[in-house]
XYZ file of C-alpha atoms in Angstrom:
737
model
C -1.034 24.888 13.966
C -1.783 28.026 11.963
C -0.347 27.763 8.448
C -0.153 30.447 5.768
C 0.031 29.079 2.196
C 1.016 31.674 -0.428
C 0.544 30.716 -4.094
C -0.687 32.829 -6.993
C -2.668 29.825 -8.285
C -5.878 30.124 -6.231
C -7.140 26.652 -7.118
C -3.877 24.989 -6.175
C -3.676 26.976 -2.946
C -7.192 25.921 -1.932
C -6.539 22.294 -2.935
C -3.347 22.237 -0.908
C -5.185 23.696 2.094
C -7.838 20.976 1.847
C -5.285 18.162 1.685
C -3.193 19.580 4.537
C -6.208 19.893 6.838
C -7.111 16.292 6.000
C -3.609 15.112 6.827
C -3.667 16.590 10.356
C -6.732 17.917 12.148
C -4.497 20.343 14.074
C -3.822 22.274 10.854
C -5.705 25.510 10.142
C -4.635 26.793 6.722
C -5.106 30.354 5.441
C -4.238 31.188 1.843
C -2.853 34.258 0.091
C -2.169 34.865 -3.598
C 0.894 37.116 -3.345
C 3.829 37.893 -1.067
C 2.434 41.311 -0.155
C -0.893 39.790 0.829
C 0.996 37.171 2.826
C 2.917 39.862 4.728
C -0.385 41.550 5.623
C -1.677 38.263 7.029
C 1.486 37.799 9.097
C 1.192 41.364 10.417
C -2.382 40.758 11.628
C -2.275 37.078 12.589
C 0.050 34.873 14.592
C 1.309 32.237 12.136
C 3.174 29.031 13.013
C 4.493 28.222 9.529
C 4.613 29.765 6.043
C 4.423 27.640 2.861
C 5.205 29.610 -0.284
C 5.514 29.151 -4.036
C 8.593 30.578 -5.820
C 7.255 32.071 -9.048
C 4.750 34.781 -8.056
C 3.957 38.222 -9.460
C 5.588 41.220 -7.796
C 7.790 39.439 -5.299
C 9.059 35.868 -5.662
C 9.303 33.284 -2.883
C 12.947 34.103 -1.985
C 12.206 37.828 -1.703
C 9.137 36.974 0.383
C 11.350 34.848 2.667
C 13.889 37.678 3.045
C 11.078 40.055 4.053
C 9.887 37.607 6.699
C 13.422 37.036 8.007
C 13.714 40.790 8.610
C 10.833 40.387 11.053
C 11.502 36.898 12.407
C 14.481 34.594 12.104
C 12.611 31.696 13.706
C 9.297 31.503 11.819
C 9.341 28.214 9.823
C 9.294 28.887 6.084
C 8.899 26.051 3.532
C 9.456 26.769 -0.155
C 6.924 24.552 -1.997
C 7.566 25.179 -5.652
C 7.337 23.666 -9.090
C 10.531 25.474 -10.131
C 13.208 23.038 -9.068
C 16.833 24.030 -9.577
C 20.066 24.074 -7.627
C 20.159 27.863 -7.930
C 16.734 28.296 -6.331
C 17.586 25.800 -3.612
C 20.912 27.537 -2.919
C 19.265 30.970 -2.731
C 16.580 29.596 -0.424
C 19.133 28.113 1.953
C 21.130 31.346 1.937
C 17.976 33.297 2.777
C 17.262 31.036 5.755
C 14.589 28.691 4.421
C 13.464 26.012 6.876
C 12.756 23.407 4.220
C 12.527 23.057 0.449
C 10.031 20.816 -1.345
C 9.423 20.551 -5.083
C 5.861 20.117 -6.342
C 5.150 16.737 -7.871
C 2.192 15.031 -9.513
C -0.124 13.014 -7.302
C -1.428 13.401 -3.786
C 1.490 11.829 -1.906
C 3.260 15.208 -1.970
C 0.689 16.639 0.450
C 1.466 13.959 3.049
C 5.179 14.793 2.706
C 4.456 18.529 2.928
C 2.246 17.987 5.991
C 5.003 15.996 7.658
C 7.582 18.705 6.888
C 5.256 21.374 8.320
C 4.552 19.340 11.430
C 8.258 18.675 12.002
C 9.138 22.354 11.483
C 6.408 23.681 13.794
C 6.934 21.050 16.458
C 10.693 21.591 16.186
C 10.307 25.330 16.669
C 7.944 24.868 19.583
C 10.311 22.361 21.111
C 13.215 24.781 20.697
C 11.228 27.613 22.269
C 10.205 25.399 25.161
C 13.733 24.079 25.515
C 15.148 27.593 25.482
C 12.714 28.621 28.195
C 13.726 25.660 30.280
C 17.417 26.340 29.673
C 16.926 29.999 30.549
C 15.305 29.043 33.823
C 18.111 26.626 34.643
C 20.838 28.988 33.524
C 19.330 31.903 35.446
C 19.636 29.889 38.621
C 23.139 28.689 37.826
C 24.661 31.557 35.855
C 27.741 33.304 37.101
C 27.119 36.651 38.798
C 29.664 39.208 39.965
C 29.690 42.846 41.223
C 32.521 45.268 40.567
C 33.117 48.631 42.169
C 33.550 51.834 40.211
C 37.212 51.002 39.669
C 36.440 47.617 38.106
C 37.475 45.531 41.121
C 35.497 42.445 42.152
C 33.593 43.004 45.378
C 31.347 39.955 44.962
C 31.308 36.725 42.879
C 28.974 33.787 43.299
C 30.102 30.170 43.235
C 29.021 29.643 39.644
C 30.975 32.684 38.489
C 34.156 31.554 40.238
C 33.738 28.007 38.876
C 33.442 29.316 35.327
C 36.893 30.839 35.548
C 38.493 28.111 37.671
C 39.105 30.191 40.798
C 38.046 30.061 44.393
C 35.696 32.917 45.234
C 38.188 34.394 47.721
C 40.894 34.462 45.041
C 38.795 36.755 42.839
C 37.634 39.275 45.460
C 39.819 42.408 45.225
C 41.111 41.536 41.765
C 40.460 43.663 38.676
C 38.242 42.325 35.925
C 41.257 42.220 33.597
C 42.159 38.994 35.436
C 39.705 36.961 33.356
C 40.445 38.319 29.857
C 43.309 38.043 27.416
C 45.335 41.200 26.740
C 43.813 41.661 23.272
C 40.288 41.291 24.655
C 40.943 43.741 27.498
C 41.624 46.501 24.981
C 38.415 45.724 23.075
C 36.318 45.766 26.248
C 37.773 49.135 27.267
C 37.177 50.681 23.848
C 33.793 49.156 22.923
C 31.952 47.597 25.870
C 32.515 49.998 28.750
C 31.669 53.152 26.725
C 28.347 51.517 25.760
C 27.622 50.799 29.442
C 28.408 54.386 30.343
C 26.113 55.672 27.598
C 23.112 53.333 27.970
C 23.619 51.796 31.389
C 23.904 48.227 30.101
C 25.553 45.949 27.526
C 25.164 42.363 26.405
C 27.289 40.349 24.025
C 29.692 37.502 23.439
C 33.193 37.613 24.792
C 35.980 35.108 25.390
C 36.670 34.259 29.009
C 40.120 33.284 30.295
C 40.286 30.543 32.940
C 42.878 30.244 35.649
C 44.564 27.349 33.795
C 44.972 29.458 30.660
C 42.118 27.874 28.666
C 39.360 29.990 27.166
C 35.650 29.614 26.646
C 32.885 31.491 24.861
C 30.707 33.426 27.267
C 27.433 35.256 27.035
C 28.314 38.409 28.939
C 25.827 40.985 30.289
C 26.737 44.207 32.150
C 24.483 46.685 33.948
C 25.399 49.869 35.893
C 23.642 50.393 39.245
C 22.641 53.761 40.677
C 25.588 53.473 43.045
C 28.008 53.226 40.137
C 28.702 49.527 40.646
C 28.792 47.142 37.709
C 26.737 43.943 37.838
C 28.054 41.191 35.534
C 26.271 37.985 34.530
C 28.163 35.369 32.562
C 27.092 32.079 30.965
C 29.363 29.567 29.263
C 27.774 29.139 25.835
C 30.465 26.973 24.275
C 28.252 23.896 24.646
C 25.248 25.760 23.238
C 27.208 26.696 20.151
C 28.272 23.085 19.745
C 24.604 22.097 20.098
C 23.597 24.514 17.335
C 26.310 23.048 15.134
C 25.022 19.556 15.953
C 21.487 20.510 14.922
C 22.752 21.931 11.635
C 24.707 18.752 10.931
C 21.652 16.672 11.844
C 19.634 18.598 9.284
C 22.099 17.611 6.563
C 21.910 13.975 7.665
C 18.118 14.160 7.711
C 18.088 15.237 4.075
C 20.195 12.213 3.153
C 17.926 9.896 5.175
C 14.797 11.264 3.517
C 16.280 10.821 0.044
C 17.285 7.180 0.637
C 15.725 4.556 -1.631
C 16.135 1.428 0.529
C 15.604 0.543 4.176
C 19.175 -0.740 4.374
C 20.630 2.594 3.275
C 18.393 4.483 5.727
C 19.693 2.257 8.530
C 23.313 2.847 7.478
C 22.893 6.640 7.483
C 21.150 6.533 10.885
C 24.011 4.513 12.381
C 26.628 6.817 10.859
C 24.791 9.952 12.024
C 24.376 8.741 15.599
C 28.018 7.649 15.723
C 29.599 10.762 14.192
C 27.232 13.649 14.897
C 26.002 12.546 18.331
C 29.320 10.926 19.230
C 27.735 7.553 19.998
C 30.096 5.040 18.344
C 28.263 2.074 19.886
C 24.912 1.778 18.104
C 22.977 -0.349 15.633
C 19.648 -0.632 13.799
C 17.375 -3.693 13.751
C 14.493 -3.942 11.241
C 11.340 -6.007 11.842
C 10.779 -8.862 9.376
C 6.993 -9.337 9.215
C 7.254 -12.763 7.569
C 9.327 -14.345 10.352
C 8.405 -11.895 13.155
C 12.016 -11.249 14.142
C 14.205 -8.162 14.476
C 17.035 -8.466 11.949
C 20.296 -6.536 12.417
C 20.751 -4.308 9.360
C 23.481 -1.810 10.248
C 25.866 -1.340 13.141
C 29.145 0.406 13.981
C 32.627 -1.088 14.074
C 32.702 -0.459 17.821
C 29.551 -2.545 18.260
C 31.152 -5.301 16.213
C 34.215 -5.233 18.500
C 32.177 -5.530 21.710
C 29.288 -7.776 20.661
C 30.499 -9.510 17.506
C 27.956 -10.075 14.777
C 24.685 -8.757 16.254
C 22.127 -11.563 16.612
C 18.680 -11.907 15.098
C 16.180 -11.259 17.912
C 13.264 -13.632 18.334
C 9.888 -12.135 19.201
C 9.461 -10.967 22.787
C 13.096 -11.234 23.898
C 14.999 -8.383 25.517
C 14.868 -4.614 25.694
C 14.812 -4.263 21.907
C 11.514 -6.130 21.632
C 10.069 -4.283 24.621
C 10.768 -0.958 22.902
C 9.452 -2.212 19.561
C 6.230 -3.615 21.042
C 5.437 -0.630 23.281
C 6.702 2.150 21.020
C 8.479 3.663 24.045
C 12.150 4.329 24.752
C 13.554 1.562 26.971
C 16.641 1.904 29.159
C 18.458 -1.168 30.395
C 21.477 -1.934 32.545
C 21.447 -5.525 31.327
C 22.308 -7.069 28.006
C 21.747 -4.613 25.172
C 19.619 -6.917 23.087
C 18.439 -10.053 24.845
C 18.465 -10.435 28.621
C 17.629 -14.125 28.194
C 20.626 -14.886 25.980
C 23.685 -16.729 27.191
C 26.183 -14.763 25.107
C 29.713 -14.330 26.357
C 30.189 -11.403 28.721
C 30.918 -8.065 27.055
C 31.972 -4.613 28.214
C 28.427 -3.305 27.754
C 26.981 -1.909 30.958
C 23.957 0.086 29.839
C 21.803 0.618 26.808
C 18.887 2.632 25.475
C 16.592 1.291 22.765
C 14.583 3.779 20.675
C 11.710 2.535 18.459
C 11.650 3.525 14.790
C 7.877 3.546 14.417
C 6.592 0.118 13.402
C 9.734 -0.659 11.415
C 12.411 -1.483 13.977
C 14.658 -0.046 16.685
C 17.845 1.958 17.188
C 20.062 0.789 20.046
C 22.567 2.991 21.882
C 25.107 1.193 24.049
C 27.605 2.333 26.657
C 30.458 0.704 28.548
C 29.454 2.527 31.735
C 26.235 2.413 33.730
C 23.723 5.116 32.783
C 26.112 6.207 30.040
C 23.433 7.542 27.667
C 22.070 10.929 28.731
C 18.752 12.589 27.962
C 20.123 14.855 25.250
C 21.524 11.846 23.382
C 18.121 10.192 23.557
C 16.270 13.314 22.394
C 18.514 13.838 19.397
C 18.456 10.123 18.552
C 14.647 10.186 18.677
C 14.772 13.023 16.150
C 16.953 10.901 13.853
C 14.529 7.974 14.298
C 11.578 10.165 13.309
C 13.391 11.070 10.098
C 14.075 7.364 9.512
C 10.406 6.490 10.115
C 9.348 9.100 7.570
C 11.812 7.663 5.052
C 10.575 4.104 5.723
C 6.979 5.256 5.189
C 7.878 6.792 1.847
C 9.900 3.765 0.720
C 7.047 1.432 1.666
C 4.522 3.538 -0.254
C 6.789 3.723 -3.287
C 7.354 -0.050 -3.241
C 3.619 -0.651 -3.001
C 2.998 1.704 -5.912
C 5.703 -0.040 -7.915
C 4.045 -3.404 -7.227
C 0.690 -2.077 -8.394
C 2.263 -0.529 -11.482
C 4.047 -3.795 -12.267
C 0.741 -5.649 -12.016
C -1.049 -3.124 -14.213
C 1.747 -3.154 -16.778
C 1.888 -6.961 -16.890
C -1.780 -7.604 -17.657
C -2.791 -8.085 -21.271
C -5.865 -5.832 -21.041
C -5.420 -2.149 -21.915
C -5.774 0.122 -18.852
C -6.138 3.897 -18.735
C -7.121 6.570 -16.222
C -8.727 9.966 -16.802
C -8.900 13.048 -14.622
C -12.209 14.786 -13.905
C -11.893 16.756 -17.159
C -11.413 13.687 -19.336
C -7.643 14.030 -19.790
C -5.593 10.851 -20.016
C -3.391 10.555 -16.935
C -2.049 7.004 -17.303
C -1.937 4.229 -19.895
C -0.269 0.850 -19.499
C 1.911 -0.842 -22.092
C -0.997 -2.890 -23.440
C -2.977 0.284 -24.157
C 0.000 1.822 -25.985
C 0.407 -1.357 -28.036
C -3.321 -1.628 -28.788
C -3.649 2.026 -29.806
C -0.356 2.152 -31.709
C 0.574 5.583 -30.334
C 3.382 6.423 -27.907
C 2.632 7.053 -24.243
C 4.023 10.579 -24.538
C 1.508 11.417 -27.266
C -1.419 10.050 -25.236
C -0.852 11.310 -21.684
C -2.271 14.781 -21.079
C -4.621 14.739 -24.074
C -8.428 14.582 -23.966
C -9.881 11.097 -24.441
C -12.391 12.410 -26.974
C -9.444 13.064 -29.285
C -8.953 9.301 -29.661
C -12.481 7.874 -29.249
C -15.526 8.221 -31.500
C -18.168 10.605 -30.173
C -20.817 7.885 -30.227
C -18.803 5.769 -27.794
C -18.508 8.653 -25.332
C -22.238 9.290 -25.535
C -22.903 5.661 -24.635
C -20.716 5.888 -21.540
C -22.384 9.021 -20.125
C -25.698 7.452 -18.935
C -23.793 4.492 -17.485
C -21.496 6.817 -15.571
C -24.474 8.779 -14.254
C -25.980 5.545 -12.908
C -22.689 4.840 -11.151
C -22.708 8.312 -9.579
C -26.273 7.741 -8.334
C -25.171 4.503 -6.675
C -27.282 2.296 -8.926
C -24.206 0.290 -9.961
C -20.502 0.195 -9.140
C -19.099 -0.417 -12.617
C -20.341 -0.271 -16.190
C -19.544 -2.157 -19.365
C -20.072 -1.450 -23.044
C -18.947 -3.080 -26.289
C -17.663 -1.022 -29.199
C -15.178 -0.955 -32.065
C -11.768 0.283 -30.820
C -9.984 2.468 -33.332
C -6.258 1.911 -33.785
C -3.872 4.595 -35.008
C -3.820 2.822 -38.408
C -7.582 3.267 -38.732
C -8.251 -0.455 -38.146
C -11.139 -1.199 -35.798
C -11.279 -4.196 -33.473
C -14.136 -5.424 -31.248
C -13.529 -4.684 -27.553
C -15.278 -4.730 -24.199
C -14.788 -1.643 -22.023
C -15.350 -1.887 -18.279
C -15.020 1.409 -16.402
C -15.503 2.768 -12.906
C -15.011 6.075 -11.066
C -11.559 6.926 -9.790
C -12.015 9.127 -6.688
C -9.975 12.299 -6.275
C -9.571 14.193 -3.034
C -10.633 17.744 -2.420
C -13.738 17.914 -4.616
C -16.921 16.243 -5.796
C -15.604 15.514 -9.268
C -14.035 12.163 -9.992
C -11.829 10.724 -12.643
C -12.257 7.374 -14.302
C -10.378 4.117 -14.747
C -11.089 1.926 -17.769
C -10.071 -1.606 -18.737
C -10.334 -2.555 -22.419
C -10.297 -6.189 -23.553
C -9.724 -7.219 -27.156
C -12.498 -9.751 -27.911
C -11.521 -10.431 -31.522
C -10.714 -14.087 -30.794
C -13.856 -14.463 -28.699
C -15.966 -13.057 -31.545
C -14.357 -15.515 -33.932
C -15.003 -18.342 -31.458
C -18.620 -17.241 -31.035
C -19.098 -17.211 -34.796
C -17.535 -20.662 -35.055
C -19.711 -21.923 -32.206
C -22.750 -20.467 -33.920
C -21.826 -22.332 -37.123
C -21.331 -25.551 -35.149
C -24.714 -25.125 -33.491
C -26.293 -24.564 -36.879
C -24.693 -27.794 -38.145
C -25.849 -29.570 -34.969
C -29.395 -28.329 -35.464
C -29.280 -29.519 -39.079
C -28.027 -32.907 -37.903
C -30.813 -33.112 -35.316
C -33.364 -32.307 -38.006
C -31.974 -35.077 -40.228
C -32.008 -37.560 -37.351
C -35.469 -36.652 -36.103
C -37.194 -36.354 -39.484
C -35.248 -37.863 -42.364
C -34.265 -41.019 -40.437
C -37.396 -41.529 -38.397
C -39.625 -41.468 -41.464
C -37.809 -44.349 -43.207
C -37.856 -46.268 -39.914
C -41.597 -45.830 -39.677
C -41.913 -47.140 -43.249
C -39.680 -50.094 -42.408
C -41.825 -50.898 -39.310
C -44.964 -50.860 -41.463
C -43.452 -53.051 -44.202
C -42.204 -55.496 -41.542
C -45.715 -55.825 -40.193
C -47.060 -56.549 -43.724
C -44.290 -59.064 -44.329
C -45.253 -60.959 -41.178
C -48.814 -61.258 -42.478
C -47.585 -62.831 -45.722
C -44.909 -65.198 -44.368
C -43.214 -66.494 -41.264
C -39.425 -66.289 -41.134
C -36.754 -66.072 -38.418
C -35.181 -63.263 -40.430
C -38.138 -61.029 -39.682
C -37.427 -61.153 -35.911
C -33.824 -60.072 -36.561
C -35.077 -57.187 -38.679
C -37.412 -56.160 -35.833
C -34.522 -56.106 -33.348
C -32.379 -54.088 -35.716
C -35.134 -51.513 -36.128
C -35.551 -51.248 -32.310
C -31.798 -50.782 -32.019
C -31.847 -47.986 -34.605
C -34.703 -46.273 -32.766
C -32.723 -46.301 -29.491
C -29.673 -44.900 -31.262
C -31.670 -42.055 -32.785
C -33.245 -41.182 -29.403
C -29.836 -41.116 -27.681
C -28.281 -39.080 -30.501
C -31.011 -36.449 -30.173
C -30.574 -36.379 -26.396
C -26.779 -36.052 -26.750
C -27.135 -33.250 -29.274
C -29.218 -31.215 -26.812
C -27.502 -32.203 -23.543
C -24.565 -29.815 -23.844
C -26.680 -26.725 -24.439
C -26.688 -24.042 -21.738
C -29.127 -24.918 -18.976
C -32.180 -22.786 -18.313
C -34.925 -22.683 -15.722
C -32.576 -23.212 -12.761
C -34.721 -23.968 -9.711
C -34.280 -25.662 -6.330
C -34.616 -29.428 -6.709
C -35.066 -32.062 -3.990
C -32.610 -34.734 -5.145
C -34.082 -37.440 -2.900
C -37.548 -37.128 -4.448
C -36.077 -36.901 -7.942
C -34.106 -40.144 -7.431
C -37.304 -41.997 -6.443
C -39.075 -40.669 -9.532
C -36.211 -41.705 -11.821
C -36.182 -45.215 -10.307
C -39.807 -45.651 -11.307
C -39.064 -44.539 -14.885
C -36.183 -46.966 -15.535
C -36.286 -50.716 -16.142
C -34.086 -51.719 -13.188
C -34.757 -55.490 -13.477
C -33.786 -57.114 -10.133
C -31.780 -54.160 -8.843
C -32.296 -52.679 -5.354
C -32.231 -48.916 -4.563
C -30.759 -47.334 -1.422
C -31.727 -43.662 -1.586
C -29.567 -41.858 1.019
C -29.308 -38.456 -0.637
C -30.514 -35.498 1.445
C -29.743 -32.352 -0.526
C -31.424 -29.613 -2.512
C -29.598 -28.165 -5.525
C -30.352 -25.448 -8.056
C -30.535 -27.089 -11.484
C -32.486 -27.688 -14.678
C -34.895 -30.309 -13.319
C -35.511 -32.214 -16.567
C -31.815 -32.348 -17.504
C -30.769 -33.677 -14.089
C -33.579 -36.246 -14.360
C -31.947 -37.461 -17.619
C -28.599 -37.583 -15.831
C -29.907 -39.696 -12.933
C -31.936 -42.026 -15.165
C -28.886 -42.715 -17.343
C -26.676 -43.429 -14.309
C -29.308 -45.719 -12.729
C -29.895 -47.486 -16.045
C -26.142 -47.897 -16.554
C -25.743 -49.447 -13.074
C -28.699 -51.805 -13.582
C -27.415 -52.993 -16.957
C -23.783 -53.486 -15.945
C -24.067 -54.395 -12.256
C -25.190 -57.967 -12.732
C -27.947 -59.920 -10.959
C -29.362 -58.487 -7.729
C -27.164 -55.367 -7.913
C -27.662 -52.718 -5.193
C -27.614 -49.092 -6.383
C -26.916 -46.403 -3.766
C -27.455 -42.656 -4.224
C -26.070 -40.398 -1.463
C -24.417 -37.108 -0.486
C -20.680 -36.624 -0.938
C -19.075 -36.104 2.488
C -17.399 -32.745 3.261
C -18.259 -31.284 -0.152
C -21.139 -30.130 -2.319
C -22.397 -32.958 -4.497
C -23.815 -36.464 -4.668
C -22.847 -39.919 -5.918
C -24.451 -42.903 -7.681
C -22.800 -46.208 -6.759
C -23.332 -49.922 -7.436
C -21.801 -53.079 -5.961
C -21.334 -54.789 -9.318
C -18.107 -55.927 -10.992
C -16.895 -52.345 -11.514
C -14.953 -50.723 -14.353
C -11.267 -51.590 -14.833
C -9.058 -48.599 -13.946
C -7.555 -48.235 -17.474
C -11.101 -48.022 -18.893
C -12.420 -45.306 -16.549
C -11.135 -42.404 -18.646
C -12.989 -43.726 -21.720
C -16.468 -44.227 -20.242
C -17.656 -40.709 -21.110
C -16.647 -40.984 -24.773
C -19.505 -41.159 -27.260
C -20.084 -44.731 -28.456
C -18.257 -46.358 -25.520
C -20.113 -49.447 -24.229
C -19.196 -52.872 -22.916
C -22.755 -54.199 -22.810
C -24.538 -56.035 -25.554
C -27.160 -53.808 -27.118
C -25.907 -50.586 -25.492
C -25.757 -47.447 -27.612
C -22.638 -46.073 -25.895
C -24.159 -42.589 -25.516
C -25.626 -42.815 -22.003
C -22.544 -41.706 -20.051
C -21.596 -39.179 -22.752
C -25.017 -37.588 -22.133
C -24.259 -37.547 -18.371
C -20.945 -35.764 -19.039
C -22.618 -33.150 -21.271
C -25.371 -32.384 -18.712
C -22.800 -32.055 -15.915
C -20.732 -29.652 -18.046
C -23.769 -27.583 -18.991
C -24.431 -27.006 -15.260
C -20.801 -26.116 -14.556
C -20.455 -29.231 -12.365
C -17.840 -32.005 -12.359
C -18.112 -35.783 -12.701
C -15.564 -38.347 -11.572
C -15.669 -42.161 -11.826
C -13.940 -44.280 -9.216
C -14.259 -47.555 -7.331
C -17.246 -48.011 -5.003
C -17.075 -48.670 -1.270
C -17.665 -52.382 -1.946
C -15.875 -52.646 -5.268
C -18.367 -51.849 -8.013
C -18.490 -48.412 -9.678
C -19.063 -44.984 -8.168
C -19.906 -41.790 -10.107
C -19.283 -38.624 -8.038
C -21.018 -35.404 -9.169
C -19.485 -32.159 -7.784
C -22.137 -29.427 -7.565
C -21.041 -25.786 -7.756
C -24.133 -24.345 -6.080
C -25.952 -26.348 -3.444
C -28.773 -25.383 -1.111
C -29.158 -26.697 2.461
C -31.724 -29.484 2.972
C -35.262 -28.440 3.850
C -36.012 -28.366 7.616
C -38.965 -30.637 6.841
């Protein structure tokens, strides 16, 4: 399809050409920058469609169209202009424009323009082909007669006689005035016959008079032979004129369909158009529901309601409607219109045609007689369905865009987009609120107007790395400047935003206010400082007095023997254990480091050897390798094993194994267990139900699990007892050895 695009903006013309050729590989687009240049192209090149701007130097788009119409009344001409007004549209229609499309922002307009071009070119080609076919048919069937020099019929063919409602024999010997009204006879004598005498031929439209007194519009051609006879060819063009009127009415309906905002309204207009314009009062539209995979009736005529009642919902795979929808082909049926498997009451329907509306649904045409829907009805209905499909496509795209916009507007982070020149194209509500400037003031301005130069310089090397493919996104931290001059700490994550038709790209950025996070980090830093100070006090200021107390106790034993000294010794041992556990607890929640693969089975055996397990028995059934901080997980396992040995009673069995159907492991004993109300408290610091316990062992387990990003859960064992289940977020498969 050879397309001429005329626009005085060279860049826009070339961009439009690029997008159009991407939309359809049949398109070959040539550009011109003025109407005069466009006319030169048309003079030298066969063009299938012209797309033109309105405002152009020298000659505007309407004047350009009028110049083309002087040469060709059929060449499709689409006015594609940024100047949208009723006056321009009215002038364009009066001048014979094929279509009218206003320029919009965004790239969707090129898909719409491509579709309009394709429809116009294919429509013209179809009309040309149809006219050729009709000419061939009408040449074989047209009425032909021969008159002598006096205007008397000496020959008429069957078609000619049929046109006027006579037998052939009735017309032979009669004067041609027989088939015209008195007023028309005078006009033919004064205008038509003198032209035949002067040039030898004449062709035009006249009104024929039938034998029953009715009239019809005829395409009448006359030619004088060398013998002085007059050869007449006549075609009844009343139907053709009605067809032209139908096409014009369809165009108006198409405009309404393409402007519709909902699928339901599209369906209603389709049904109304097919009923009124195509005179098919028995029709309906079914739309496919993707969620339930059924065809739902959306719109239908009153006549359909009379014959069928409320149209049914059609289950997948049933009837002619589903056959047409699944295959994408027109389906004719002499059975039930919708579902040949249904057991509905008998109706007057005798035939039907189902026309698919793309992937959206179907249009059904019904008739009360067999084969009651002819080919022309189907062709015109297919045209209506193509308009409906285009409208459905647009509605679906708009709904999807609205969903995306709703999502973008609802998030708390500030979002913006830039074009390839750094101009702001979009900001969401959060950006407007964060900046403190209206959307109207922001959109269309350069980003460097609102951002410090140093920030932009920091983004440039990151963006270059993205362009080179070294990374997909980039992130920087900086102080965001509000309209009030206040600065807040933010994180900016940005990525390229591709544009079509060139190498340059825009950018999308997401800005997160991290003021609260900064405050939390500062608070956490202060807490860690206090924790470090506490650890120093515990490890130095308390241990030193304990060492002194141990020494003095030893000296006291040398001087005297008292039962009180043994109690003091036990108290000092107890204090030493408490200090050790406090130091461990203080460090256990810190972020883990040195994550490496760890064979849990081997680690369990090592921990068993390090713990005083008394008379306990180990069943090591774990067969997993996890990535972890080896020393921290060793603390975790030793504390769980020690806890089970201390609380499980005599001859307790401790089992360590893999959790089924999940990533993780468990430590379980067959002791008396933990009462259900107490299970939520076991991880609290200081909780213990054993004599001499510090109460920090399970709190340390909980901190180590949290530092790894794992989970811990306490429940009843397989044989009563207690079971600790550790959920591991990253687990490696066991070694093949």
